[in-house]
XYZ file of C-alpha atoms in Angstrom:
456
model
C 104.871 -43.288 71.700
C 106.498 -45.798 74.048
C 105.991 -43.474 77.030
C 102.334 -42.924 76.128
C 101.793 -46.662 75.700
C 103.406 -47.377 79.050
C 101.225 -44.810 80.808
C 98.088 -46.229 79.186
C 99.081 -49.787 80.127
C 99.777 -48.730 83.709
C 96.399 -47.080 83.923
C 94.728 -50.275 82.753
C 96.637 -52.527 85.120
C 96.496 -50.234 88.158
C 93.471 -47.946 87.860
C 93.703 -45.023 90.274
C 90.646 -42.775 90.672
C 91.364 -39.103 90.023
C 90.393 -38.207 93.580
C 93.109 -40.527 94.904
C 95.894 -38.813 92.967
C 96.882 -36.395 95.703
C 100.164 -35.242 97.152
C 100.145 -37.857 99.886
C 99.962 -40.778 97.440
C 102.714 -39.910 94.975
C 105.158 -42.332 96.570
C 102.495 -44.981 97.121
C 101.779 -44.964 93.392
C 105.456 -45.071 92.423
C 106.276 -47.951 94.714
C 103.212 -50.025 93.848
C 103.986 -49.613 90.142
C 107.719 -50.319 90.419
C 107.945 -53.382 92.665
C 108.847 -56.483 90.667
C 107.364 -59.917 91.298
C 110.306 -61.435 89.454
C 112.809 -59.753 91.760
C 110.821 -60.721 94.850
C 110.731 -64.318 93.672
C 114.525 -64.255 93.313
C 114.687 -63.694 97.071
C 112.064 -66.394 97.675
C 114.258 -68.834 95.758
C 117.307 -67.728 97.745
C 115.501 -68.466 101.016
C 114.371 -71.837 99.686
C 117.971 -72.648 98.749
C 119.087 -71.584 102.234
C 116.618 -73.988 103.821
C 117.666 -76.875 101.562
C 121.363 -76.259 102.191
C 120.796 -75.698 105.905
C 119.129 -78.944 106.851
C 115.562 -78.359 105.713
C 114.579 -75.307 107.773
C 115.447 -71.713 108.610
C 114.742 -71.871 112.334
C 116.605 -69.636 114.802
C 120.149 -70.846 115.313
C 120.137 -72.950 112.161
C 122.473 -72.643 109.152
C 119.358 -71.917 107.077
C 118.547 -68.876 109.190
C 122.114 -67.589 108.952
C 122.127 -67.944 105.156
C 118.738 -66.214 104.984
C 120.100 -63.353 107.067
C 123.149 -63.002 104.810
C 120.979 -62.815 101.691
C 118.653 -60.269 103.289
C 121.452 -58.022 104.496
C 123.238 -58.212 101.155
C 120.180 -57.060 99.180
C 119.476 -54.196 101.578
C 123.079 -52.995 101.643
C 123.344 -53.065 97.868
C 120.206 -50.911 97.732
C 121.965 -48.278 99.843
C 120.695 -48.972 103.348
C 122.745 -49.189 106.496
C 121.737 -52.488 108.027
C 121.695 -52.923 111.802
C 120.890 -55.868 114.026
C 119.666 -56.437 117.569
C 120.653 -59.505 119.569
C 117.632 -61.418 120.838
C 117.942 -63.927 123.690
C 115.601 -66.912 123.666
C 115.183 -70.392 125.091
C 116.091 -72.969 122.492
C 114.397 -76.364 122.668
C 116.268 -79.341 121.207
C 114.531 -82.651 120.631
C 116.730 -85.703 121.107
C 114.127 -88.465 120.777
C 110.537 -88.575 119.548
C 109.246 -92.067 118.883
C 106.052 -94.097 119.182
C 106.009 -97.825 118.402
C 102.701 -99.637 118.764
C 102.352 -103.181 120.063
C 101.697 -104.199 116.452
C 105.159 -102.944 115.505
C 103.984 -99.829 113.642
C 106.119 -96.699 113.903
C 103.951 -93.592 114.260
C 105.285 -90.140 113.462
C 105.182 -87.983 116.586
C 106.506 -84.460 117.092
C 107.408 -83.612 120.667
C 105.865 -80.420 122.006
C 108.363 -77.653 122.624
C 109.152 -77.064 126.305
C 107.182 -80.139 127.424
C 108.534 -82.741 129.897
C 110.438 -85.781 128.637
C 109.260 -89.338 129.210
C 109.317 -93.008 128.339
C 105.846 -94.491 128.691
C 104.784 -98.044 127.930
C 101.148 -98.997 128.185
C 97.642 -98.710 126.808
C 96.667 -96.144 124.159
C 93.117 -94.761 124.138
C 91.275 -91.882 122.497
C 89.300 -89.496 124.679
C 85.519 -89.619 124.524
C 85.081 -85.850 124.162
C 87.317 -82.759 124.065
C 89.833 -83.896 126.663
C 89.200 -80.820 128.777
C 87.799 -82.766 131.757
C 89.173 -85.791 133.666
C 85.987 -87.729 132.897
C 86.850 -87.574 129.168
C 89.707 -90.046 129.659
C 89.022 -93.809 129.791
C 90.198 -95.432 133.051
C 93.563 -97.144 132.940
C 94.872 -95.127 129.989
C 98.650 -94.649 129.879
C 98.850 -92.704 126.604
C 95.787 -90.652 125.716
C 94.912 -89.258 122.290
C 92.835 -86.059 122.118
C 91.777 -83.584 119.421
C 93.045 -80.013 119.605
C 90.705 -77.156 120.426
C 88.030 -76.531 123.058
C 90.760 -75.757 125.611
C 94.529 -75.320 125.603
C 96.945 -78.214 125.386
C 98.175 -77.358 128.873
C 94.594 -77.580 130.199
C 94.185 -80.976 128.548
C 97.320 -82.233 130.293
C 95.960 -81.124 133.660
C 92.694 -82.971 133.064
C 94.525 -86.040 131.755
C 96.899 -86.078 134.702
C 93.977 -86.010 137.143
C 92.594 -89.058 135.313
C 95.864 -90.948 135.771
C 97.162 -90.531 132.207
C 100.960 -90.444 131.850
C 101.378 -88.848 128.387
C 99.184 -87.022 125.871
C 99.040 -87.136 122.079
C 97.174 -84.321 120.312
C 95.912 -84.172 116.725
C 94.159 -81.530 114.632
C 90.752 -82.359 113.086
C 92.004 -80.992 109.755
C 91.081 -81.942 106.160
C 94.814 -82.574 105.630
C 94.855 -86.010 107.225
C 98.609 -86.585 107.350
C 99.944 -83.196 108.471
C 101.543 -82.910 111.909
C 102.253 -79.502 113.429
C 104.647 -79.057 116.328
C 103.570 -76.506 118.919
C 104.623 -75.293 122.302
C 103.164 -76.793 125.455
C 104.178 -74.225 128.039
C 102.433 -75.052 131.288
C 101.905 -78.716 130.420
C 102.105 -81.056 133.398
C 102.457 -84.167 131.208
C 104.716 -85.057 128.284
C 102.989 -84.049 125.022
C 103.479 -84.912 121.365
C 101.516 -84.194 118.210
C 100.300 -86.737 115.650
C 98.370 -86.549 112.386
C 94.604 -86.720 112.265
C 94.823 -90.071 110.514
C 96.934 -91.535 113.320
C 95.019 -89.731 116.035
C 91.728 -91.234 114.916
C 93.084 -94.756 114.503
C 95.512 -95.299 117.398
C 94.502 -97.942 119.934
C 95.924 -100.913 121.774
C 99.240 -100.251 123.445
C 102.688 -98.926 122.641
C 105.938 -97.391 123.768
C 106.292 -93.608 123.609
C 109.701 -91.981 124.022
C 110.036 -88.211 124.191
C 113.261 -86.519 125.130
C 114.094 -82.819 124.802
C 116.098 -80.099 126.512
C 116.090 -76.319 126.783
C 119.114 -74.035 126.640
C 119.894 -70.328 126.378
C 120.532 -69.072 122.851
C 120.664 -65.846 120.841
C 119.247 -64.852 117.472
C 118.874 -61.444 115.787
C 116.387 -58.907 114.518
C 117.529 -57.180 111.311
C 116.670 -53.543 110.502
C 117.076 -51.071 107.657
C 115.649 -47.560 107.679
C 115.511 -44.568 105.398
C 118.195 -41.915 105.714
C 115.518 -39.217 105.510
C 112.301 -38.605 107.377
C 111.512 -37.328 110.840
C 113.145 -39.334 113.609
C 110.117 -38.681 115.827
C 107.719 -39.984 113.170
C 108.726 -43.591 112.458
C 106.669 -45.880 110.263
C 107.590 -49.519 110.850
C 106.946 -52.359 108.415
C 107.906 -55.896 109.346
C 107.843 -59.615 108.654
C 109.510 -62.502 110.435
C 112.638 -64.009 108.917
C 112.682 -67.373 110.700
C 110.823 -70.577 109.885
C 109.563 -73.297 112.154
C 111.918 -76.214 112.698
C 109.889 -78.737 110.697
C 109.919 -77.079 107.276
C 111.651 -74.520 105.045
C 109.069 -71.797 105.755
C 108.763 -70.426 102.242
C 105.182 -69.179 102.247
C 105.619 -68.785 106.023
C 107.303 -66.369 105.822
C 109.890 -66.012 103.055
C 107.206 -64.634 100.731
C 106.422 -61.692 103.009
C 110.103 -61.013 103.715
C 110.903 -61.052 99.989
C 108.062 -58.667 99.165
C 109.102 -56.317 101.956
C 112.732 -56.390 100.805
C 111.641 -55.572 97.261
C 109.534 -52.682 98.612
C 112.552 -51.406 100.533
C 114.733 -51.614 97.417
C 112.245 -49.566 95.383
C 111.925 -47.021 98.193
C 115.706 -46.559 98.495
C 116.064 -43.948 95.670
C 113.410 -41.802 97.402
C 114.581 -42.243 100.988
C 115.772 -38.644 101.336
C 112.391 -37.302 100.181
C 110.127 -39.037 102.680
C 108.410 -37.025 105.391
C 108.515 -39.859 107.923
C 111.322 -42.269 108.668
C 110.556 -45.777 107.420
C 112.040 -48.629 109.429
C 111.956 -52.098 107.905
C 112.116 -54.891 110.489
C 112.848 -58.566 109.926
C 112.172 -60.459 113.119
C 113.954 -63.421 114.633
C 112.247 -66.232 116.559
C 108.680 -65.271 115.689
C 107.855 -68.966 115.469
C 108.684 -69.259 119.173
C 105.783 -66.846 119.813
C 106.941 -63.391 118.721
C 110.213 -63.489 120.648
C 112.119 -61.006 118.457
C 109.410 -58.356 118.195
C 108.507 -58.680 121.871
C 112.141 -58.153 122.838
C 112.383 -55.136 120.549
C 109.314 -53.435 122.022
C 110.399 -54.249 125.576
C 113.829 -52.649 125.034
C 112.531 -49.326 123.654
C 112.701 -46.227 125.823
C 109.403 -44.368 126.285
C 110.646 -41.766 123.803
C 111.595 -44.385 121.212
C 108.263 -46.122 121.561
C 106.360 -42.833 121.281
C 108.211 -42.086 118.023
C 106.742 -45.211 116.365
C 103.627 -43.895 114.665
C 102.379 -47.281 113.472
C 103.447 -50.835 112.762
C 102.542 -52.850 109.641
C 102.961 -56.643 109.543
C 102.768 -59.243 106.784
C 102.414 -63.039 106.999
C 101.951 -65.875 104.483
C 100.982 -63.547 101.660
C 101.210 -66.230 98.941
C 99.171 -69.072 100.427
C 98.324 -71.519 97.607
C 94.590 -71.480 98.486
C 94.720 -67.790 99.384
C 92.252 -65.142 100.406
C 93.391 -61.518 100.546
C 92.934 -60.802 104.239
C 93.459 -57.366 105.782
C 93.529 -57.104 109.567
C 90.481 -55.279 110.908
C 91.874 -52.529 113.110
C 88.491 -51.221 114.222
C 85.720 -53.505 115.519
C 83.053 -50.782 115.488
C 81.567 -52.255 112.301
C 80.744 -55.531 114.062
C 80.367 -54.789 117.794
C 78.133 -57.823 118.299
C 81.012 -60.149 117.486
C 83.193 -58.748 120.239
C 86.388 -59.016 118.191
C 89.432 -57.252 119.620
C 90.175 -53.824 118.213
C 93.625 -52.408 117.647
C 94.874 -49.323 119.476
C 93.395 -45.963 118.359
C 94.498 -45.187 114.820
C 94.446 -48.835 113.712
C 91.223 -48.247 111.776
C 93.003 -45.683 109.590
C 95.878 -48.128 109.096
C 93.338 -50.687 107.914
C 91.812 -48.180 105.479
C 95.193 -47.463 103.888
C 96.037 -51.160 103.636
C 92.722 -51.902 101.925
C 93.351 -49.002 99.557
C 96.409 -50.893 98.350
C 94.091 -53.590 97.030
C 91.354 -51.229 95.857
C 93.707 -49.355 93.512
C 94.407 -52.707 91.837
C 90.695 -53.436 91.534
C 91.088 -56.518 93.728
C 88.591 -57.900 96.256
C 89.665 -58.568 99.831
C 88.241 -59.624 103.174
C 88.866 -58.266 106.659
C 89.991 -60.569 109.453
C 89.915 -60.087 113.203
C 93.109 -58.950 114.899
C 93.367 -62.319 116.679
C 93.107 -64.364 113.473
C 96.798 -63.948 112.700
C 98.943 -64.229 115.806
C 102.155 -62.516 114.828
C 104.567 -59.664 115.417
C 101.925 -56.937 115.529
C 100.837 -58.208 118.955
C 103.599 -56.675 121.139
C 103.167 -53.342 119.347
C 99.417 -53.418 119.927
C 99.938 -54.185 123.619
C 102.229 -51.144 123.801
C 99.517 -48.924 122.312
C 101.062 -48.542 118.837
C 98.486 -48.490 116.004
C 98.836 -51.709 114.008
C 97.695 -53.295 110.794
C 98.619 -56.104 108.502
C 97.691 -58.474 105.747
C 98.008 -62.186 105.097
C 96.870 -64.847 102.655
C 95.315 -67.277 105.109
C 96.864 -69.862 107.395
C 95.149 -73.030 108.586
C 91.555 -71.873 108.373
C 89.235 -73.569 105.899
C 88.243 -71.733 102.730
C 84.499 -71.177 102.425
C 82.432 -71.641 99.283
C 81.912 -67.868 99.124
C 85.669 -67.249 99.356
C 86.336 -69.799 96.617
C 83.787 -68.062 94.373
C 85.519 -64.706 94.861
C 89.211 -65.662 95.046
C 89.343 -69.032 93.309
C 90.901 -72.075 94.901
C 89.236 -74.990 96.650
C 86.451 -74.656 99.222
C 86.670 -76.954 102.223
C 90.468 -77.010 102.219
C 92.996 -74.993 104.279
C 94.362 -71.751 102.894
C 97.848 -73.202 103.334
C 97.852 -77.023 103.594
C 101.653 -77.007 103.994
C 101.761 -74.690 107.007
C 104.740 -75.738 109.165
C 105.251 -78.811 106.975
C 108.240 -79.976 104.904
C 106.157 -79.179 101.800
C 106.238 -75.417 102.526
C 108.764 -74.952 99.748
C 108.766 -73.216 96.359
C 105.872 -75.377 95.190
C 103.734 -73.879 97.976
C 103.880 -70.297 96.645
C 101.050 -68.654 94.698
C 103.145 -66.255 92.639
C 100.266 -64.052 91.454
C 99.017 -63.627 95.013
C 102.524 -62.634 96.089
C 102.690 -59.893 93.454
C 99.258 -58.535 94.304
C 99.955 -58.471 98.040
C 103.348 -56.863 97.429
C 101.823 -54.040 95.389
C 99.328 -53.418 98.189
C 102.211 -53.518 100.678
C 104.210 -51.007 98.630
C 101.163 -48.743 98.410
C 100.750 -48.693 102.190
C 104.448 -48.158 102.920
C 104.658 -45.333 100.378
C 101.512 -43.654 101.668
C 102.617 -43.687 105.305
C 106.158 -42.607 104.406
C 104.635 -39.381 103.094
C 101.619 -38.968 105.400
C 101.192 -40.724 108.758
C 98.074 -38.851 109.864
C 95.931 -41.329 111.820
C 93.135 -38.983 112.874
C 90.757 -40.386 110.288
């Protein structure tokens, strides 16, 4: 009776149409039914503890990253995988000073842009009159200009500001979260750059002293891999998520949730790893927050034969955003050619269909998102011609009223208000969303481990 009851309960929780119960979905069904949200959350808590013990983040080169790596490798090895690593060189940027004191004596929180020039500027502060993309946008005599993000790149704004005689640039996001400040890169900037909150960006005036000091150095981090013992070596299915956080927060939704779900999927796959048709390679990337450094290095160091063996790459990001939407990357733009959204390499449309199936078998709604909406580790694979796909819970975009009606949450607010903030900790995780995304993830991994046909 217990077995019958369990089967009936499973059928209610995870309805699978009869037509879908075919030989190529047996592992997809087993994995999606067996992954445990509780076990995944144990890893999420371990990564949160690593960030707290490691100085508040899990950035490359930090104690928090090293502790995260040790936890990850330990779980995979105990599951029966042989764990390997790849050294990844990168340019580390260390901030020594980031300070703004106004003439009124107020201290304003500023975050120096990575890889931007250092400076000490004293003088007038003025907001731009438009986007900051043209020299005419900057008031004459401005020493420190304040501009909103968007319309053009930060580097382009610095060029325009420099032509107007500005000596340093402050940038803010016109976000509903008035006090958040997000550090970004400013490669190509010709002026010193720092980021401030919207509240400060819209209120700064008068004069002040801005000090920004940073330095670059050569450093090394790692990519971590585990793959099945069975499966064809010339038919590799890759599934990945980045292990590192940004330097200004613990990175728990971004991206400990995805890593934890992928680890749990790997653990549940381990007992079946000799039965898979295709080799499954789990990848946990280093230095993604420095613009896909780990995955780009991996793709660049593959031989043509190794690259040709990779049948597809699956990527997950921020799967438990507190104001989530279930987004699946649109691998084929043929359904909206008027939009002109980028399409993935041939075969990406089939990858998308399998990923969406992972939600459909749970009876859950989802939305598709353009390939460029989530800039992450699928990008170097797509550039190399590997079919790609992925899913995420939403980043800094604003939830619409329609999305709130379908998925719950709050319209008019970001999907993840703590993105790259100190508050991206355990309190920033939507546990139910994590479990649902993980079951869809397990479905896709199991399906492609058995059948990687991408012909449609």
